[in-house]
Amino acid sequence: MKLELDISGSPPRAGISNGNEAEVKPKKRICCACPNTKKLRDECIVEHGEDACTKWIDAHLRCLRAEGFKV
């Protein structure tokens, strides 16, 4: 087993790298991401129920994934 010391001065990264450094990382908290699709999704669910709003739910999930969230 080989241990390496990082002397670059940068803070340690949380978690274990899977070797895919090109992976998109979220830049904000999930509650603050995609406010437009979140609003449309929530309004639709309140007015029509979850079953009638799959279009908006899917749109919000796509937006969250594009922001780097794994949902």
PDB file of C-alpha atoms in Angstrom:
ATOM      1  CA  MET A   1       0.000   0.000   0.000  1.00  0.00           C
ATOM      2  CA  LYS A   2       1.342   3.404  -0.997  1.00  0.00           C
ATOM      3  CA  LEU A   3       0.476   6.592   0.877  1.00  0.00           C
ATOM      4  CA  GLU A   4       1.127  10.004  -0.599  1.00  0.00           C
ATOM      5  CA  LEU A   5       1.326  13.311   1.212  1.00  0.00           C
ATOM      6  CA  ASP A   6      -0.305  16.294  -0.470  1.00  0.00           C
ATOM      7  CA  ILE A   7       1.796  19.389   0.186  1.00  0.00           C
ATOM      8  CA  SER A   8       0.010  21.618  -2.311  1.00  0.00           C
ATOM      9  CA  GLY A   9      -1.799  23.512   0.424  1.00  0.00           C
ATOM     10  CA  SER A  10      -5.230  22.739  -0.970  1.00  0.00           C
ATOM     11  CA  PRO A  11      -7.807  21.364   1.459  1.00  0.00           C
ATOM     12  CA  PRO A  12      -8.413  17.616   1.419  1.00  0.00           C
ATOM     13  CA  ARG A  13     -11.267  16.455  -0.790  1.00  0.00           C
ATOM     14  CA  ALA A  14     -14.157  14.702   0.869  1.00  0.00           C
ATOM     15  CA  GLY A  15     -14.974  11.178  -0.237  1.00  0.00           C
ATOM     16  CA  ILE A  16     -13.107   8.759  -2.409  1.00  0.00           C
ATOM     17  CA  SER A  17     -12.395   9.572  -6.021  1.00  0.00           C
ATOM     18  CA  ASN A  18     -13.680   7.051  -8.525  1.00  0.00           C
ATOM     19  CA  GLY A  19     -11.181   8.227 -11.140  1.00  0.00           C
ATOM     20  CA  ASN A  20     -13.828  10.166 -13.081  1.00  0.00           C
ATOM     21  CA  GLU A  21     -12.623  13.719 -12.447  1.00  0.00           C
ATOM     22  CA  ALA A  22     -14.793  15.129 -15.273  1.00  0.00           C
ATOM     23  CA  GLU A  23     -17.903  14.417 -13.187  1.00  0.00           C
ATOM     24  CA  VAL A  24     -20.032  17.526 -12.581  1.00  0.00           C
ATOM     25  CA  LYS A  25     -20.174  18.607  -8.931  1.00  0.00           C
ATOM     26  CA  PRO A  26     -23.146  20.594  -7.578  1.00  0.00           C
ATOM     27  CA  LYS A  27     -22.315  24.279  -7.133  1.00  0.00           C
ATOM     28  CA  LYS A  28     -25.241  25.028  -4.813  1.00  0.00           C
ATOM     29  CA  ARG A  29     -27.529  23.279  -2.374  1.00  0.00           C
ATOM     30  CA  ILE A  30     -30.308  21.189  -3.885  1.00  0.00           C
ATOM     31  CA  CYS A  31     -32.979  23.383  -2.287  1.00  0.00           C
ATOM     32  CA  CYS A  32     -31.642  26.412  -4.200  1.00  0.00           C
ATOM     33  CA  ALA A  33     -31.078  24.736  -7.559  1.00  0.00           C
ATOM     34  CA  CYS A  34     -33.568  25.031 -10.423  1.00  0.00           C
ATOM     35  CA  PRO A  35     -36.047  27.471  -8.852  1.00  0.00           C
ATOM     36  CA  ASN A  36     -38.099  27.854 -12.039  1.00  0.00           C
ATOM     37  CA  THR A  37     -38.831  24.163 -12.552  1.00  0.00           C
ATOM     38  CA  LYS A  38     -39.280  23.691  -8.810  1.00  0.00           C
ATOM     39  CA  LYS A  39     -41.971  26.395  -8.711  1.00  0.00           C
ATOM     40  CA  LEU A  40     -43.835  24.962 -11.713  1.00  0.00           C
ATOM     41  CA  ARG A  41     -43.616  21.446 -10.277  1.00  0.00           C
ATOM     42  CA  ASP A  42     -44.864  22.496  -6.848  1.00  0.00           C
ATOM     43  CA  GLU A  43     -47.742  24.602  -8.180  1.00  0.00           C
ATOM     44  CA  CYS A  44     -48.873  21.783 -10.458  1.00  0.00           C
ATOM     45  CA  ILE A  45     -48.787  19.216  -7.646  1.00  0.00           C
ATOM     46  CA  VAL A  46     -50.800  21.472  -5.312  1.00  0.00           C
ATOM     47  CA  GLU A  47     -53.431  22.221  -7.956  1.00  0.00           C
ATOM     48  CA  HIS A  48     -53.679  18.895  -9.808  1.00  0.00           C
ATOM     49  CA  GLY A  49     -51.974  16.177  -7.763  1.00  0.00           C
ATOM     50  CA  GLU A  50     -48.708  14.347  -8.352  1.00  0.00           C
ATOM     51  CA  ASP A  51     -50.047  11.933 -10.985  1.00  0.00           C
ATOM     52  CA  ALA A  52     -51.036  14.785 -13.305  1.00  0.00           C
ATOM     53  CA  CYS A  53     -47.660  16.541 -13.091  1.00  0.00           C
ATOM     54  CA  THR A  54     -45.112  14.011 -14.346  1.00  0.00           C
ATOM     55  CA  LYS A  55     -44.037  16.432 -17.095  1.00  0.00           C
ATOM     56  CA  TRP A  56     -42.981  19.066 -14.532  1.00  0.00           C
ATOM     57  CA  ILE A  57     -41.530  16.532 -12.118  1.00  0.00           C
ATOM     58  CA  ASP A  58     -39.361  15.062 -14.886  1.00  0.00           C
ATOM     59  CA  ALA A  59     -38.308  18.539 -16.046  1.00  0.00           C
ATOM     60  CA  HIS A  60     -37.195  19.422 -12.510  1.00  0.00           C
ATOM     61  CA  LEU A  61     -35.257  16.157 -12.152  1.00  0.00           C
ATOM     62  CA  ARG A  62     -33.491  16.790 -15.487  1.00  0.00           C
ATOM     63  CA  CYS A  63     -32.557  20.276 -14.311  1.00  0.00           C
ATOM     64  CA  LEU A  64     -31.188  18.953 -11.001  1.00  0.00           C
ATOM     65  CA  ARG A  65     -29.123  16.315 -12.833  1.00  0.00           C
ATOM     66  CA  ALA A  66     -27.743  18.993 -15.159  1.00  0.00           C
ATOM     67  CA  GLU A  67     -26.653  20.894 -12.027  1.00  0.00           C
ATOM     68  CA  GLY A  68     -24.727  17.824 -10.861  1.00  0.00           C
ATOM     69  CA  PHE A  69     -27.160  16.253  -8.383  1.00  0.00           C
ATOM     70  CA  LYS A  70     -27.667  12.496  -8.384  1.00  0.00           C
ATOM     71  CA  VAL A  71     -31.451  12.201  -8.163  1.00  0.00           C
TER      72      VAL A  71
END
